[in-house]
mmCIF file of C-alpha atoms in Angstrom:
data_model
loop_
_atom_site.group_PDB
_atom_site.id
_atom_site.type_symbol
_atom_site.label_atom_id
_atom_site.label_comp_id
_atom_site.label_asym_id
_atom_site.label_seq_id
_atom_site.Cartn_x
_atom_site.Cartn_y
_atom_site.Cartn_z
ATOM 1 C CA MET A 1 0.000 0.000 0.000
ATOM 2 C CA ASN A 2 2.954 2.323 0.388
ATOM 3 C CA ASN A 3 3.298 2.400 -3.396
ATOM 4 C CA ASP A 4 -0.360 3.429 -3.745
ATOM 5 C CA LYS A 5 0.021 6.135 -1.151
ATOM 6 C CA SER A 6 3.145 7.552 -2.737
ATOM 7 C CA ALA A 7 1.480 7.508 -6.175
ATOM 8 C CA ILE A 8 -1.447 9.464 -4.753
ATOM 9 C CA GLN A 9 0.953 11.891 -3.108
ATOM 10 C CA VAL A 10 2.778 12.382 -6.413
ATOM 11 C CA ILE A 11 -0.493 13.054 -8.239
ATOM 12 C CA ALA A 12 -1.677 15.419 -5.513
ATOM 13 C CA GLY A 13 1.609 17.300 -5.627
ATOM 14 C CA ALA A 14 1.436 17.678 -9.386
ATOM 15 C CA ALA A 15 -2.180 18.773 -9.204
ATOM 16 C CA ARG A 16 -1.576 21.703 -6.853
ATOM 17 C CA CYS A 17 -2.542 25.110 -8.174
ATOM 18 C CA PRO A 18 -0.474 28.180 -7.503
ATOM 19 C CA GLU A 19 -1.867 30.798 -5.161
ATOM 20 C CA TYR A 20 -2.611 33.616 -7.588
ATOM 21 C CA SER A 21 -1.472 36.931 -6.124
ATOM 22 C CA PRO A 22 -2.839 40.210 -7.482
ATOM 23 C CA SER A 23 0.281 40.649 -9.624
ATOM 24 C CA MET A 24 -0.095 37.112 -11.024
ATOM 25 C CA VAL A 25 -3.745 37.755 -11.923
ATOM 26 C CA LYS A 26 -2.754 41.015 -13.640
ATOM 27 C CA ALA A 27 0.082 39.262 -15.484
ATOM 28 C CA LEU A 28 -2.315 36.575 -16.722
ATOM 29 C CA MET A 29 -4.792 39.210 -17.869
ATOM 30 C CA LYS A 30 -1.968 40.931 -19.764
ATOM 31 C CA LYS A 31 -0.820 37.632 -21.301
ATOM 32 C CA LEU A 32 -4.377 36.919 -22.456
ATOM 33 C CA GLU A 33 -4.775 40.543 -23.606
ATOM 34 C CA THR A 34 -7.982 40.991 -21.614
ATOM 35 C CA ASN A 35 -9.438 43.753 -19.503
ATOM 36 C CA GLU A 36 -11.389 43.181 -16.272
ATOM 37 C CA LYS A 37 -14.695 42.673 -18.068
ATOM 38 C CA ALA A 38 -13.334 40.170 -20.619
ATOM 39 C CA PHE A 39 -11.383 38.283 -17.959
ATOM 40 C CA ALA A 40 -14.513 38.126 -15.810
ATOM 41 C CA LEU A 41 -16.390 36.543 -18.723
ATOM 42 C CA LEU A 42 -13.627 33.959 -19.173
ATOM 43 C CA MET A 43 -13.646 33.175 -15.462
ATOM 44 C CA ASN A 44 -17.457 33.212 -15.173
ATOM 45 C CA VAL A 45 -17.340 35.807 -12.408
ATOM 46 C CA THR A 46 -18.285 39.469 -12.150
ATOM 47 C CA PRO A 47 -15.868 42.263 -13.067
ATOM 48 C CA SER A 48 -16.019 43.373 -9.422
ATOM 49 C CA THR A 49 -14.699 39.936 -8.393
ATOM 50 C CA VAL A 50 -11.772 40.348 -10.786
ATOM 51 C CA ARG A 51 -11.171 43.805 -9.296
ATOM 52 C CA LEU A 52 -11.072 42.264 -5.811
ATOM 53 C CA TRP A 53 -8.497 39.725 -7.025
ATOM 54 C CA THR A 54 -6.308 42.367 -8.687
ATOM 55 C CA THR A 55 -6.330 44.615 -5.616
ATOM 56 C CA GLY A 56 -5.738 41.809 -3.138
ATOM 57 C CA ALA A 57 -9.045 42.404 -1.357
ATOM 58 C CA ALA A 58 -10.033 38.798 -2.122
ATOM 59 C CA ARG A 59 -8.295 35.635 -3.273
ATOM 60 C CA PRO A 60 -9.447 33.445 -6.150
ATOM 61 C CA CYS A 61 -11.093 30.215 -4.957
ATOM 62 C CA GLY A 62 -9.690 26.814 -5.887
ATOM 63 C CA MET A 63 -11.782 26.422 -9.038
ATOM 64 C CA ALA A 64 -10.831 29.900 -10.235
ATOM 65 C CA ARG A 65 -7.148 29.185 -9.584
ATOM 66 C CA ARG A 66 -7.395 25.928 -11.547
ATOM 67 C CA LEU A 67 -9.015 27.727 -14.469
ATOM 68 C CA MET A 68 -6.320 30.420 -14.365
ATOM 69 C CA GLN A 69 -3.679 27.702 -14.365
ATOM 70 C CA ILE A 70 -5.267 26.122 -17.448
ATOM 71 C CA TYR A 71 -5.448 29.479 -19.250
ATOM 72 C CA GLU A 72 -1.858 30.263 -18.275
ATOM 73 C CA THR A 73 -0.544 26.880 -19.394
ATOM 74 C CA GLY A 74 -2.491 26.703 -22.653
ATOM 75 C CA PRO A 75 -4.005 30.027 -23.719
ATOM 76 C CA GLU A 76 -5.207 28.367 -26.926
ATOM 77 C CA VAL A 77 -7.847 26.599 -24.835
ATOM 78 C CA ILE A 78 -9.765 29.889 -24.758
ATOM 79 C CA SER A 79 -10.434 29.741 -28.489
ATOM 80 C CA LYS A 80 -11.531 26.123 -28.135
ATOM 81 C CA ILE A 81 -13.950 27.037 -25.359
ATOM 82 C CA ALA A 82 -15.254 29.920 -27.452
ATOM 83 C CA GLY A 83 -15.833 27.526 -30.364
ATOM 84 C CA GLU A 84 -13.193 28.956 -32.678
ATOM 85 C CA GLY A 85 -11.019 26.569 -34.575
ATOM 86 C CA VAL A 86 -13.498 23.705 -34.272
ATOM 87 C CA SER A 87 -13.908 22.006 -37.607
ATOM 88 C CA GLU A 88 -17.423 21.537 -38.930
ATOM 89 C CA GLU A 89 -17.303 17.740 -38.582
ATOM 90 C CA ARG A 90 -16.324 18.041 -34.914
ATOM 91 C CA ARG A 91 -18.813 20.804 -34.109
ATOM 92 C CA PRO A 92 -21.902 19.486 -32.292
ATOM 93 C CA PRO A 93 -25.119 19.707 -34.320
ATOM 94 C CA SER A 94 -27.171 22.792 -33.621
ATOM 95 C CA GLY A 95 -30.611 22.120 -32.374
#
């Protein structure tokens, strides 16, 4: 069982999200070329929540940090989420 436990510990360690400081949130917004409103749409939060993150008045929750990590690691995922670059044969049928 020690092998199982150490494998779980390895996975858990790799799965940790960084704590996004206000400067890290701002840097990600700059990297993604977004303003507060656009970043809020990407994060599915209000612009005032983004403002709280960028001023340090609040910290992003775990899910928000994970999403930021995904956007930071692979910004191209944004266009996939938005539906751009999806070929017609892979696009789900509309209604």
